[in-house]
mmCIF file with all atom_site columns, C-alpha atoms and ligand atoms in Angstrom:
data_model
loop_
_atom_site.group_PDB
_atom_site.id
_atom_site.type_symbol
_atom_site.label_atom_id
_atom_site.label_alt_id
_atom_site.label_comp_id
_atom_site.label_asym_id
_atom_site.label_entity_id
_atom_site.label_seq_id
_atom_site.pdbx_PDB_ins_code
_atom_site.Cartn_x
_atom_site.Cartn_y
_atom_site.Cartn_z
_atom_site.occupancy
_atom_site.B_iso_or_equiv
_atom_site.pdbx_formal_charge
_atom_site.auth_seq_id
_atom_site.auth_comp_id
_atom_site.auth_asym_id
_atom_site.auth_atom_id
_atom_site.pdbx_PDB_model_num
ATOM   1   C  CA  . MET H 1 1   ? 11.774  5.128   16.333 1.00 69.00 ? 30  MET H CA  1
ATOM   2   C  CA  . SER H 1 2   ? 9.221   6.668   18.690 1.00 81.00 ? 31  SER H CA  1
ATOM   3   C  CA  . PHE H 1 3   ? 6.824   4.850   21.016 1.00 79.00 ? 32  PHE H CA  1
ATOM   4   C  CA  . LEU H 1 4   ? 3.839   5.215   18.652 1.00 86.00 ? 33  LEU H CA  1
ATOM   5   C  CA  . ASP H 1 5   ? 5.578   4.191   15.417 1.00 89.00 ? 34  ASP H CA  1
ATOM   6   C  CA  . MET H 1 6   ? 4.263   1.053   13.769 1.00 90.00 ? 35  MET H CA  1
ATOM   7   C  CA  . PRO H 1 7   ? 6.812   -1.803  14.008 1.00 91.00 ? 36  PRO H CA  1
ATOM   8   C  CA  . ASP H 1 8   ? 8.136   -2.882  10.592 1.00 87.00 ? 37  ASP H CA  1
ATOM   9   C  CA  . TRP H 1 9   ? 6.054   -6.111  10.777 1.00 89.00 ? 38  TRP H CA  1
ATOM   10  C  CA  . GLY H 1 10  ? 2.806   -4.167  11.362 1.00 89.00 ? 39  GLY H CA  1
ATOM   11  C  CA  . HIS H 1 11  ? 1.571   -4.557  7.783  1.00 87.00 ? 40  HIS H CA  1
ATOM   12  C  CA  . GLN H 1 12  ? 2.280   -8.311  7.709  1.00 88.00 ? 41  GLN H CA  1
ATOM   13  C  CA  . PHE H 1 13  ? 0.451   -8.652  11.005 1.00 91.00 ? 42  PHE H CA  1
ATOM   14  C  CA  . ALA H 1 14  ? -2.576  -6.788  9.605  1.00 91.00 ? 43  ALA H CA  1
ATOM   15  C  CA  . ARG H 1 15  ? -2.629  -8.886  6.448  1.00 88.00 ? 44  ARG H CA  1
ATOM   16  C  CA  . SER H 1 16  ? -2.421  -12.098 8.439  1.00 91.00 ? 45  SER H CA  1
ATOM   17  C  CA  . ILE H 1 17  ? -5.325  -11.217 10.761 1.00 94.00 ? 46  ILE H CA  1
ATOM   18  C  CA  . LEU H 1 18  ? -7.420  -9.797  7.912  1.00 92.00 ? 47  LEU H CA  1
ATOM   19  C  CA  . THR H 1 19  ? -6.818  -12.935 5.832  1.00 91.00 ? 48  THR H CA  1
ATOM   20  C  CA  . ALA H 1 20  ? -8.279  -15.007 8.676  1.00 94.00 ? 49  ALA H CA  1
ATOM   21  C  CA  . LEU H 1 21  ? -11.268 -12.627 8.768  1.00 94.00 ? 50  LEU H CA  1
ATOM   22  C  CA  . ARG H 1 22  ? -11.725 -12.941 4.990  1.00 91.00 ? 51  ARG H CA  1
ATOM   23  C  CA  . GLU H 1 23  ? -11.875 -16.746 5.299  1.00 92.00 ? 52  GLU H CA  1
ATOM   24  C  CA  . LYS H 1 24  ? -14.507 -16.431 8.017  1.00 94.00 ? 53  LYS H CA  1
ATOM   25  C  CA  . ASP H 1 25  ? -16.656 -13.705 6.439  1.00 93.00 ? 54  ASP H CA  1
ATOM   26  C  CA  . PRO H 1 26  ? -15.709 -11.922 3.197  1.00 90.00 ? 55  PRO H CA  1
ATOM   27  C  CA  . TYR H 1 27  ? -18.302 -9.181  3.821  1.00 90.00 ? 56  TYR H CA  1
ATOM   28  C  CA  . THR H 1 28  ? -16.780 -8.155  7.183  1.00 94.00 ? 57  THR H CA  1
ATOM   29  C  CA  . TYR H 1 29  ? -13.293 -8.288  5.615  1.00 92.00 ? 58  TYR H CA  1
ATOM   30  C  CA  . GLY H 1 30  ? -14.296 -5.809  2.869  1.00 89.00 ? 59  GLY H CA  1
ATOM   31  C  CA  . HIS H 1 31  ? -16.121 -3.701  5.451  1.00 91.00 ? 60  HIS H CA  1
ATOM   32  C  CA  . CYS H 1 32  ? -12.974 -3.443  7.621  1.00 93.00 ? 61  CYS H CA  1
ATOM   33  C  CA  . LEU H 1 33  ? -10.872 -2.346  4.631  1.00 90.00 ? 62  LEU H CA  1
ATOM   34  C  CA  . ARG H 1 34  ? -13.352 0.385   3.632  1.00 89.00 ? 63  ARG H CA  1
ATOM   35  C  CA  . VAL H 1 35  ? -13.744 1.538   7.220  1.00 93.00 ? 64  VAL H CA  1
ATOM   36  C  CA  . GLY H 1 36  ? -9.932  1.617   7.595  1.00 93.00 ? 65  GLY H CA  1
ATOM   37  C  CA  . ARG H 1 37  ? -9.572  3.817   4.523  1.00 90.00 ? 66  ARG H CA  1
ATOM   38  C  CA  . ASN H 1 38  ? -12.421 6.160   5.434  1.00 92.00 ? 67  ASN H CA  1
ATOM   39  C  CA  . ALA H 1 39  ? -11.350 6.443   9.078  1.00 95.00 ? 68  ALA H CA  1
ATOM   40  C  CA  . ARG H 1 40  ? -7.895  7.546   7.912  1.00 93.00 ? 69  ARG H CA  1
ATOM   41  C  CA  . LEU H 1 41  ? -9.412  10.131  5.565  1.00 92.00 ? 70  LEU H CA  1
ATOM   42  C  CA  . LEU H 1 42  ? -11.745 11.498  8.252  1.00 96.00 ? 71  LEU H CA  1
ATOM   43  C  CA  . ALA H 1 43  ? -8.819  11.673  10.711 1.00 96.00 ? 72  ALA H CA  1
ATOM   44  C  CA  . GLN H 1 44  ? -6.879  13.613  8.068  1.00 95.00 ? 73  GLN H CA  1
ATOM   45  C  CA  . GLU H 1 45  ? -9.809  16.029  7.605  1.00 97.00 ? 74  GLU H CA  1
ATOM   46  C  CA  . ALA H 1 46  ? -9.978  16.447  11.395 1.00 98.00 ? 75  ALA H CA  1
ATOM   47  C  CA  . GLY H 1 47  ? -6.337  17.588  11.421 1.00 97.00 ? 76  GLY H CA  1
ATOM   48  C  CA  . TYR H 1 48  ? -4.611  14.522  12.855 1.00 96.00 ? 77  TYR H CA  1
ATOM   49  C  CA  . ASP H 1 49  ? -0.936  14.083  11.950 1.00 95.00 ? 78  ASP H CA  1
ATOM   50  C  CA  . GLU H 1 50  ? 0.381   11.192  9.866  1.00 91.00 ? 79  GLU H CA  1
ATOM   51  C  CA  . LYS H 1 51  ? 1.217   9.018   12.881 1.00 93.00 ? 80  LYS H CA  1
ATOM   52  C  CA  . GLN H 1 52  ? -2.250  9.474   14.443 1.00 94.00 ? 81  GLN H CA  1
ATOM   53  C  CA  . GLN H 1 53  ? -3.902  8.838   11.070 1.00 93.00 ? 82  GLN H CA  1
ATOM   54  C  CA  . THR H 1 54  ? -2.096  5.483   10.879 1.00 92.00 ? 83  THR H CA  1
ATOM   55  C  CA  . ILE H 1 55  ? -3.211  4.611   14.412 1.00 95.00 ? 84  ILE H CA  1
ATOM   56  C  CA  . ILE H 1 56  ? -6.837  5.460   13.551 1.00 95.00 ? 85  ILE H CA  1
ATOM   57  C  CA  . GLU H 1 57  ? -6.621  3.565   10.254 1.00 93.00 ? 86  GLU H CA  1
ATOM   58  C  CA  . PHE H 1 58  ? -5.307  0.409   11.937 1.00 94.00 ? 87  PHE H CA  1
ATOM   59  C  CA  . SER H 1 59  ? -7.803  0.670   14.815 1.00 97.00 ? 88  SER H CA  1
ATOM   60  C  CA  . ALA H 1 60  ? -10.484 0.738   12.111 1.00 96.00 ? 89  ALA H CA  1
ATOM   61  C  CA  . LEU H 1 61  ? -8.940  -2.153  10.137 1.00 94.00 ? 90  LEU H CA  1
ATOM   62  C  CA  . PHE H 1 62  ? -9.101  -4.252  13.317 1.00 97.00 ? 91  PHE H CA  1
ATOM   63  C  CA  . HIS H 1 63  ? -12.367 -2.915  14.791 1.00 98.00 ? 92  HIS H CA  1
ATOM   64  C  CA  . ASP H 1 64  ? -14.427 -5.988  13.870 1.00 98.00 ? 93  ASP H CA  1
ATOM   65  C  CA  . ILE H 1 65  ? -11.785 -8.768  13.895 1.00 98.00 ? 94  ILE H CA  1
ATOM   66  C  CA  . GLY H 1 66  ? -13.391 -10.210 17.039 1.00 98.00 ? 95  GLY H CA  1
ATOM   67  C  CA  . LYS H 1 67  ? -16.246 -11.347 14.776 1.00 97.00 ? 96  LYS H CA  1
ATOM   68  C  CA  . ILE H 1 68  ? -13.915 -14.259 13.935 1.00 97.00 ? 97  ILE H CA  1
ATOM   69  C  CA  . GLY H 1 69  ? -15.115 -15.655 17.286 1.00 96.00 ? 98  GLY H CA  1
ATOM   70  C  CA  . ILE H 1 70  ? -18.856 -15.245 16.586 1.00 97.00 ? 99  ILE H CA  1
ATOM   71  C  CA  . PRO H 1 71  ? -20.565 -18.527 15.523 1.00 96.00 ? 100 PRO H CA  1
ATOM   72  C  CA  . ASP H 1 72  ? -21.384 -18.668 11.780 1.00 96.00 ? 101 ASP H CA  1
ATOM   73  C  CA  . SER H 1 73  ? -25.034 -19.352 12.631 1.00 95.00 ? 102 SER H CA  1
ATOM   74  C  CA  . ILE H 1 74  ? -25.217 -15.808 14.060 1.00 95.00 ? 103 ILE H CA  1
ATOM   75  C  CA  . LEU H 1 75  ? -22.633 -13.846 12.060 1.00 95.00 ? 104 LEU H CA  1
ATOM   76  C  CA  . LEU H 1 76  ? -23.780 -15.178 8.695  1.00 92.00 ? 105 LEU H CA  1
ATOM   77  C  CA  . LYS H 1 77  ? -27.486 -15.473 9.500  1.00 91.00 ? 106 LYS H CA  1
ATOM   78  C  CA  . PRO H 1 78  ? -29.421 -14.167 6.506  1.00 87.00 ? 107 PRO H CA  1
ATOM   79  C  CA  . GLY H 1 79  ? -32.293 -12.739 8.580  1.00 85.00 ? 108 GLY H CA  1
ATOM   80  C  CA  . LYS H 1 80  ? -33.026 -10.774 11.735 1.00 88.00 ? 109 LYS H CA  1
ATOM   81  C  CA  . LEU H 1 81  ? -31.139 -11.734 14.893 1.00 93.00 ? 110 LEU H CA  1
ATOM   82  C  CA  . SER H 1 82  ? -32.927 -12.775 18.082 1.00 96.00 ? 111 SER H CA  1
ATOM   83  C  CA  . ARG H 1 83  ? -32.348 -10.841 21.305 1.00 97.00 ? 112 ARG H CA  1
ATOM   84  C  CA  . GLU H 1 84  ? -29.900 -13.525 22.524 1.00 97.00 ? 113 GLU H CA  1
ATOM   85  C  CA  . GLU H 1 85  ? -28.031 -13.460 19.224 1.00 97.00 ? 114 GLU H CA  1
ATOM   86  C  CA  . ILE H 1 86  ? -27.725 -9.648  19.398 1.00 97.00 ? 115 ILE H CA  1
ATOM   87  C  CA  . GLU H 1 87  ? -26.157 -10.015 22.863 1.00 97.00 ? 116 GLU H CA  1
ATOM   88  C  CA  . VAL H 1 88  ? -23.565 -12.418 21.411 1.00 97.00 ? 117 VAL H CA  1
ATOM   89  C  CA  . MET H 1 89  ? -22.826 -9.952  18.570 1.00 97.00 ? 118 MET H CA  1
ATOM   90  C  CA  . LYS H 1 90  ? -22.361 -7.128  21.073 1.00 97.00 ? 119 LYS H CA  1
ATOM   91  C  CA  . LYS H 1 91  ? -19.329 -8.901  22.508 1.00 97.00 ? 120 LYS H CA  1
ATOM   92  C  CA  . HIS H 1 92  ? -17.293 -8.248  19.369 1.00 98.00 ? 121 HIS H CA  1
ATOM   93  C  CA  . PRO H 1 93  ? -15.611 -4.922  20.373 1.00 98.00 ? 122 PRO H CA  1
ATOM   94  C  CA  . VAL H 1 94  ? -14.162 -6.606  23.470 1.00 98.00 ? 123 VAL H CA  1
ATOM   95  C  CA  . GLN H 1 95  ? -13.221 -9.717  21.476 1.00 98.00 ? 124 GLN H CA  1
ATOM   96  C  CA  . SER H 1 96  ? -11.478 -7.560  18.823 1.00 98.00 ? 125 SER H CA  1
ATOM   97  C  CA  . ALA H 1 97  ? -9.501  -5.746  21.533 1.00 98.00 ? 126 ALA H CA  1
ATOM   98  C  CA  . GLU H 1 98  ? -8.540  -9.079  23.142 1.00 98.00 ? 127 GLU H CA  1
ATOM   99  C  CA  . MET H 1 99  ? -6.920  -10.159 19.864 1.00 97.00 ? 128 MET H CA  1
ATOM   100 C  CA  . ILE H 1 100 ? -4.662  -7.078  19.902 1.00 98.00 ? 129 ILE H CA  1
ATOM   101 C  CA  . ARG H 1 101 ? -4.019  -6.967  23.655 1.00 98.00 ? 130 ARG H CA  1
ATOM   102 C  CA  . PRO H 1 102 ? -1.211  -9.611  23.648 1.00 97.00 ? 131 PRO H CA  1
ATOM   103 C  CA  . PHE H 1 103 ? 0.814   -6.988  21.710 1.00 97.00 ? 132 PHE H CA  1
ATOM   104 C  CA  . ASP H 1 104 ? 0.125   -4.093  24.091 1.00 96.00 ? 133 ASP H CA  1
ATOM   105 C  CA  . SER H 1 105 ? 3.727   -3.904  25.278 1.00 96.00 ? 134 SER H CA  1
ATOM   106 C  CA  . ILE H 1 106 ? 4.307   -2.287  21.865 1.00 96.00 ? 135 ILE H CA  1
ATOM   107 C  CA  . GLY H 1 107 ? 3.128   1.341   21.966 1.00 96.00 ? 136 GLY H CA  1
ATOM   108 C  CA  . PHE H 1 108 ? 1.581   1.271   18.494 1.00 96.00 ? 137 PHE H CA  1
ATOM   109 C  CA  . PHE H 1 109 ? -0.652  -1.709  19.286 1.00 97.00 ? 138 PHE H CA  1
ATOM   110 C  CA  . LYS H 1 110 ? -1.572  -0.371  22.719 1.00 98.00 ? 139 LYS H CA  1
ATOM   111 C  CA  . SER H 1 111 ? -2.728  2.858   21.061 1.00 98.00 ? 140 SER H CA  1
ATOM   112 C  CA  . LEU H 1 112 ? -5.148  0.879   18.841 1.00 98.00 ? 141 LEU H CA  1
ATOM   113 C  CA  . LEU H 1 113 ? -7.149  -0.439  21.797 1.00 98.00 ? 142 LEU H CA  1
ATOM   114 C  CA  . PRO H 1 114 ? -9.393  2.607   22.587 1.00 98.00 ? 143 PRO H CA  1
ATOM   115 C  CA  . GLY H 1 115 ? -10.623 2.946   18.988 1.00 98.00 ? 144 GLY H CA  1
ATOM   116 C  CA  . ILE H 1 116 ? -11.381 -0.778  18.804 1.00 98.00 ? 145 ILE H CA  1
ATOM   117 C  CA  . LEU H 1 117 ? -12.934 -1.225  22.231 1.00 98.00 ? 146 LEU H CA  1
ATOM   118 C  CA  . TYR H 1 118 ? -15.238 1.830   22.146 1.00 98.00 ? 147 TYR H CA  1
ATOM   119 C  CA  . HIS H 1 119 ? -16.333 1.911   18.490 1.00 98.00 ? 148 HIS H CA  1
ATOM   120 C  CA  . HIS H 1 120 ? -19.988 1.185   19.370 1.00 98.00 ? 149 HIS H CA  1
ATOM   121 C  CA  . GLU H 1 121 ? -20.254 3.795   22.145 1.00 98.00 ? 150 GLU H CA  1
ATOM   122 C  CA  . ARG H 1 122 ? -22.639 6.694   21.362 1.00 98.00 ? 151 ARG H CA  1
ATOM   123 C  CA  . VAL H 1 123 ? -22.363 10.307  22.557 1.00 98.00 ? 152 VAL H CA  1
ATOM   124 C  CA  . ASP H 1 124 ? -25.810 10.024  24.219 1.00 98.00 ? 153 ASP H CA  1
ATOM   125 C  CA  . GLY H 1 125 ? -24.581 7.118   26.359 1.00 98.00 ? 154 GLY H CA  1
ATOM   126 C  CA  . LYS H 1 126 ? -26.844 4.533   24.694 1.00 98.00 ? 155 LYS H CA  1
ATOM   127 C  CA  . GLY H 1 127 ? -24.059 2.594   22.984 1.00 97.00 ? 156 GLY H CA  1
ATOM   128 C  CA  . TYR H 1 128 ? -22.327 -0.604  24.043 1.00 97.00 ? 157 TYR H CA  1
ATOM   129 C  CA  . PRO H 1 129 ? -20.603 -2.345  25.790 1.00 97.00 ? 158 PRO H CA  1
ATOM   130 C  CA  . PHE H 1 130 ? -19.774 0.356   28.389 1.00 97.00 ? 159 PHE H CA  1
ATOM   131 C  CA  . CYS H 1 131 ? -22.483 3.061   27.855 1.00 97.00 ? 160 CYS H CA  1
ATOM   132 C  CA  . LEU H 1 132 ? -19.821 5.803   27.768 1.00 97.00 ? 161 LEU H CA  1
ATOM   133 C  CA  . SER H 1 133 ? -20.899 9.289   26.705 1.00 94.00 ? 162 SER H CA  1
ATOM   134 C  CA  . GLU H 1 134 ? -19.475 12.375  24.981 1.00 92.00 ? 163 GLU H CA  1
ATOM   135 C  CA  . LYS H 1 135 ? -16.073 13.236  26.475 1.00 94.00 ? 164 LYS H CA  1
ATOM   136 C  CA  . GLU H 1 136 ? -15.544 9.729   27.835 1.00 97.00 ? 165 GLU H CA  1
ATOM   137 C  CA  . ILE H 1 137 ? -15.361 8.352   24.292 1.00 98.00 ? 166 ILE H CA  1
ATOM   138 C  CA  . PRO H 1 138 ? -11.947 8.666   22.639 1.00 98.00 ? 167 PRO H CA  1
ATOM   139 C  CA  . THR H 1 139 ? -11.969 10.474  19.271 1.00 98.00 ? 168 THR H CA  1
ATOM   140 C  CA  . PRO H 1 140 ? -10.646 7.472   17.257 1.00 98.00 ? 169 PRO H CA  1
ATOM   141 C  CA  . ALA H 1 141 ? -13.718 5.513   18.408 1.00 98.00 ? 170 ALA H CA  1
ATOM   142 C  CA  . LYS H 1 142 ? -16.032 8.395   17.436 1.00 98.00 ? 171 LYS H CA  1
ATOM   143 C  CA  . ILE H 1 143 ? -14.433 8.514   13.969 1.00 98.00 ? 172 ILE H CA  1
ATOM   144 C  CA  . ILE H 1 144 ? -14.752 4.750   13.498 1.00 98.00 ? 173 ILE H CA  1
ATOM   145 C  CA  . LEU H 1 145 ? -18.431 4.759   14.567 1.00 98.00 ? 174 LEU H CA  1
ATOM   146 C  CA  . ILE H 1 146 ? -19.332 7.291   11.856 1.00 98.00 ? 175 ILE H CA  1
ATOM   147 C  CA  . VAL H 1 147 ? -17.507 5.598   8.969  1.00 97.00 ? 176 VAL H CA  1
ATOM   148 C  CA  . ASP H 1 148 ? -18.546 2.150   10.231 1.00 97.00 ? 177 ASP H CA  1
ATOM   149 C  CA  . THR H 1 149 ? -22.248 3.051   10.365 1.00 97.00 ? 178 THR H CA  1
ATOM   150 C  CA  . PHE H 1 150 ? -22.096 4.782   6.982  1.00 96.00 ? 179 PHE H CA  1
ATOM   151 C  CA  . ASP H 1 151 ? -20.513 1.700   5.395  1.00 94.00 ? 180 ASP H CA  1
ATOM   152 C  CA  . ALA H 1 152 ? -23.067 -0.626  6.983  1.00 94.00 ? 181 ALA H CA  1
ATOM   153 C  CA  . MET H 1 153 ? -25.922 1.570   5.700  1.00 94.00 ? 182 MET H CA  1
ATOM   154 C  CA  . THR H 1 154 ? -24.627 1.823   2.127  1.00 92.00 ? 183 THR H CA  1
ATOM   155 C  CA  . THR H 1 155 ? -23.767 -1.835  1.501  1.00 88.00 ? 184 THR H CA  1
ATOM   156 C  CA  . SER H 1 156 ? -26.364 -4.362  0.402  1.00 82.00 ? 185 SER H CA  1
ATOM   157 C  CA  . ARG H 1 157 ? -26.816 -7.607  2.321  1.00 79.00 ? 186 ARG H CA  1
ATOM   158 C  CA  . PRO H 1 158 ? -28.773 -10.707 1.275  1.00 75.00 ? 187 PRO H CA  1
ATOM   159 C  CA  . TYR H 1 159 ? -31.709 -9.532  3.431  1.00 77.00 ? 188 TYR H CA  1
ATOM   160 C  CA  . ARG H 1 160 ? -31.768 -5.812  2.574  1.00 79.00 ? 189 ARG H CA  1
ATOM   161 C  CA  . ASN H 1 161 ? -30.612 -3.284  -0.024 1.00 85.00 ? 190 ASN H CA  1
ATOM   162 C  CA  . GLY H 1 162 ? -28.130 -0.600  0.963  1.00 88.00 ? 191 GLY H CA  1
ATOM   163 C  CA  . LEU H 1 163 ? -29.140 3.074   1.051  1.00 92.00 ? 192 LEU H CA  1
ATOM   164 C  CA  . ASN H 1 164 ? -27.797 5.446   -1.575 1.00 92.00 ? 193 ASN H CA  1
ATOM   165 C  CA  . THR H 1 165 ? -25.045 7.873   -0.527 1.00 92.00 ? 194 THR H CA  1
ATOM   166 C  CA  . GLU H 1 166 ? -27.378 10.863  -0.222 1.00 95.00 ? 195 GLU H CA  1
ATOM   167 C  CA  . LYS H 1 167 ? -29.848 9.070   2.076  1.00 96.00 ? 196 LYS H CA  1
ATOM   168 C  CA  . ALA H 1 168 ? -27.049 7.630   4.222  1.00 96.00 ? 197 ALA H CA  1
ATOM   169 C  CA  . LEU H 1 169 ? -25.430 11.074  4.648  1.00 97.00 ? 198 LEU H CA  1
ATOM   170 C  CA  . GLU H 1 170 ? -28.835 12.466  5.698  1.00 98.00 ? 199 GLU H CA  1
ATOM   171 C  CA  . GLU H 1 171 ? -29.038 9.712   8.292  1.00 98.00 ? 200 GLU H CA  1
ATOM   172 C  CA  . ILE H 1 172 ? -25.580 10.634  9.661  1.00 98.00 ? 201 ILE H CA  1
ATOM   173 C  CA  . ILE H 1 173 ? -26.765 14.241  10.108 1.00 98.00 ? 202 ILE H CA  1
ATOM   174 C  CA  . ARG H 1 174 ? -30.042 13.087  11.693 1.00 98.00 ? 203 ARG H CA  1
ATOM   175 C  CA  . CYS H 1 175 ? -28.127 11.107  14.316 1.00 98.00 ? 204 CYS H CA  1
ATOM   176 C  CA  . ALA H 1 176 ? -25.483 13.804  14.982 1.00 98.00 ? 205 ALA H CA  1
ATOM   177 C  CA  . GLY H 1 177 ? -25.534 14.670  18.692 1.00 97.00 ? 206 GLY H CA  1
ATOM   178 C  CA  . THR H 1 178 ? -27.259 11.424  19.730 1.00 98.00 ? 207 THR H CA  1
ATOM   179 C  CA  . GLN H 1 179 ? -25.325 8.598   18.111 1.00 98.00 ? 208 GLN H CA  1
ATOM   180 C  CA  . PHE H 1 180 ? -22.452 10.603  16.600 1.00 98.00 ? 209 PHE H CA  1
ATOM   181 C  CA  . ASP H 1 181 ? -20.164 13.414  17.677 1.00 98.00 ? 210 ASP H CA  1
ATOM   182 C  CA  . PRO H 1 182 ? -21.814 16.403  15.933 1.00 98.00 ? 211 PRO H CA  1
ATOM   183 C  CA  . ASP H 1 183 ? -18.595 18.097  14.725 1.00 98.00 ? 212 ASP H CA  1
ATOM   184 C  CA  . LEU H 1 184 ? -17.143 14.900  13.282 1.00 98.00 ? 213 LEU H CA  1
ATOM   185 C  CA  . ALA H 1 185 ? -20.496 13.993  11.693 1.00 98.00 ? 214 ALA H CA  1
ATOM   186 C  CA  . LYS H 1 186 ? -20.631 17.398  9.967  1.00 98.00 ? 215 LYS H CA  1
ATOM   187 C  CA  . LEU H 1 187 ? -17.031 17.066  8.804  1.00 98.00 ? 216 LEU H CA  1
ATOM   188 C  CA  . PHE H 1 188 ? -17.729 13.586  7.397  1.00 98.00 ? 217 PHE H CA  1
ATOM   189 C  CA  . VAL H 1 189 ? -20.834 14.694  5.501  1.00 97.00 ? 218 VAL H CA  1
ATOM   190 C  CA  . GLU H 1 190 ? -18.962 17.662  4.017  1.00 97.00 ? 219 GLU H CA  1
ATOM   191 C  CA  . SER H 1 191 ? -15.856 15.655  3.094  1.00 95.00 ? 220 SER H CA  1
ATOM   192 C  CA  . PHE H 1 192 ? -17.156 12.276  1.928  1.00 94.00 ? 221 PHE H CA  1
ATOM   193 C  CA  . PRO H 1 193 ? -18.405 13.360  -1.539 1.00 90.00 ? 222 PRO H CA  1
ATOM   194 C  CA  . GLN H 1 194 ? -14.883 14.587  -2.367 1.00 87.00 ? 223 GLN H CA  1
ATOM   195 C  CA  . TRP H 1 195 ? -13.159 11.346  -1.310 1.00 84.00 ? 224 TRP H CA  1
ATOM   196 C  CA  . ASN H 1 196 ? -15.277 9.315   -3.686 1.00 64.00 ? 225 ASN H CA  1
ATOM   197 C  CA  . GLN H 1 197 ? -14.068 11.329  -6.632 1.00 54.00 ? 226 GLN H CA  1
ATOM   198 C  CA  . TYR H 1 198 ? -10.384 10.665  -6.188 1.00 45.00 ? 227 TYR H CA  1
ATOM   199 C  CA  . GLU H 1 199 ? -10.103 7.397   -4.301 1.00 48.00 ? 228 GLU H CA  1
ATOM   200 C  CA  . GLU H 1 200 ? -9.822  4.249   -6.367 1.00 51.00 ? 229 GLU H CA  1
ATOM   201 C  CA  . GLU H 1 201 ? -12.112 1.298   -5.742 1.00 52.00 ? 230 GLU H CA  1
ATOM   202 C  CA  . ILE H 1 202 ? -10.946 -0.941  -2.920 1.00 50.00 ? 231 ILE H CA  1
ATOM   203 C  CA  . THR H 1 203 ? -9.560  -4.214  -4.228 1.00 48.00 ? 232 THR H CA  1
ATOM   204 C  CA  . GLU H 1 204 ? -6.888  -6.620  -3.043 1.00 47.00 ? 233 GLU H CA  1
ATOM   205 C  CA  . THR H 1 205 ? -4.309  -4.694  -5.068 1.00 45.00 ? 234 THR H CA  1
ATOM   206 C  CA  . PHE H 1 206 ? -5.491  -1.402  -3.652 1.00 47.00 ? 235 PHE H CA  1
ATOM   207 C  CA  . VAL H 1 207 ? -4.969  -2.696  -0.134 1.00 52.00 ? 236 VAL H CA  1
ATOM   208 C  CA  . SER H 1 208 ? -1.470  -3.943  -0.741 1.00 46.00 ? 237 SER H CA  1
ATOM   209 C  CA  . GLU H 1 209 ? -0.555  -0.690  -2.539 1.00 53.00 ? 238 GLU H CA  1
ATOM   210 C  CA  . HIS H 1 210 ? -2.149  1.272   0.237  1.00 54.00 ? 239 HIS H CA  1
ATOM   211 C  CA  . PHE H 1 211 ? -0.194  -0.640  2.865  1.00 54.00 ? 240 PHE H CA  1
ATOM   212 C  CA  . LYS H 1 212 ? 3.032   -0.019  0.960  1.00 52.00 ? 241 LYS H CA  1
ATOM   213 C  CA  . LYS H 1 213 ? 2.258   3.684   0.688  1.00 50.00 ? 242 LYS H CA  1
ATOM   214 C  CA  . SER H 1 214 ? 1.645   4.073   4.391  1.00 49.00 ? 243 SER H CA  1
ATOM   215 C  CA  . ALA H 1 215 ? 4.705   1.975   5.343  1.00 44.00 ? 244 ALA H CA  1
HETATM 216 FE FE1 . FE2 W 2 .   ? -18.417 -3.248  15.129 1.00 59.80 ? 327 FE2 W FE1 1
#
């Protein structure tokens, strides 16, 4: 077994953490599953090997788990957040990474940290929490940002309706080079319509099957 291989309890670990997230906030749970699947597919399109795809998928599955620590009054607030509440929300990439860090003596878990920690950094340096730019941002984090933002735009929340696929893809292109890595944004927009045709809907069963398949 090599340094970056997932330990055989990796899937149980993911299910356990994601079950806690589902209890806290079912929307964020579903979001993490979709982002995990799409991050893997985009990594595949970008030419990453199987092992790297699994690392990117699991970084994406865990990217928002730190929201478990955000008070319900903020995380589940049905309206606009205040400036103070936005600052609390912005702590979640660090909080997500802190939940994985106790396992960083295991190569696989250590390799998840960059994707998790930097998934809100933008190529123009206006992201958070570290204001990194372009080459400073690891590719897994750039992949997660694109699929994460797309998912957030296309899902409906109690306070707003989601955009349709076409409009959301236009938005990804519009923000290529400022928010998103331009090459990855182009690849996503070209590839996404094909994924929808052959991927089944994400359900509990899909996840467990998917975990078995990638085991
Ligand atoms: Fe996030």
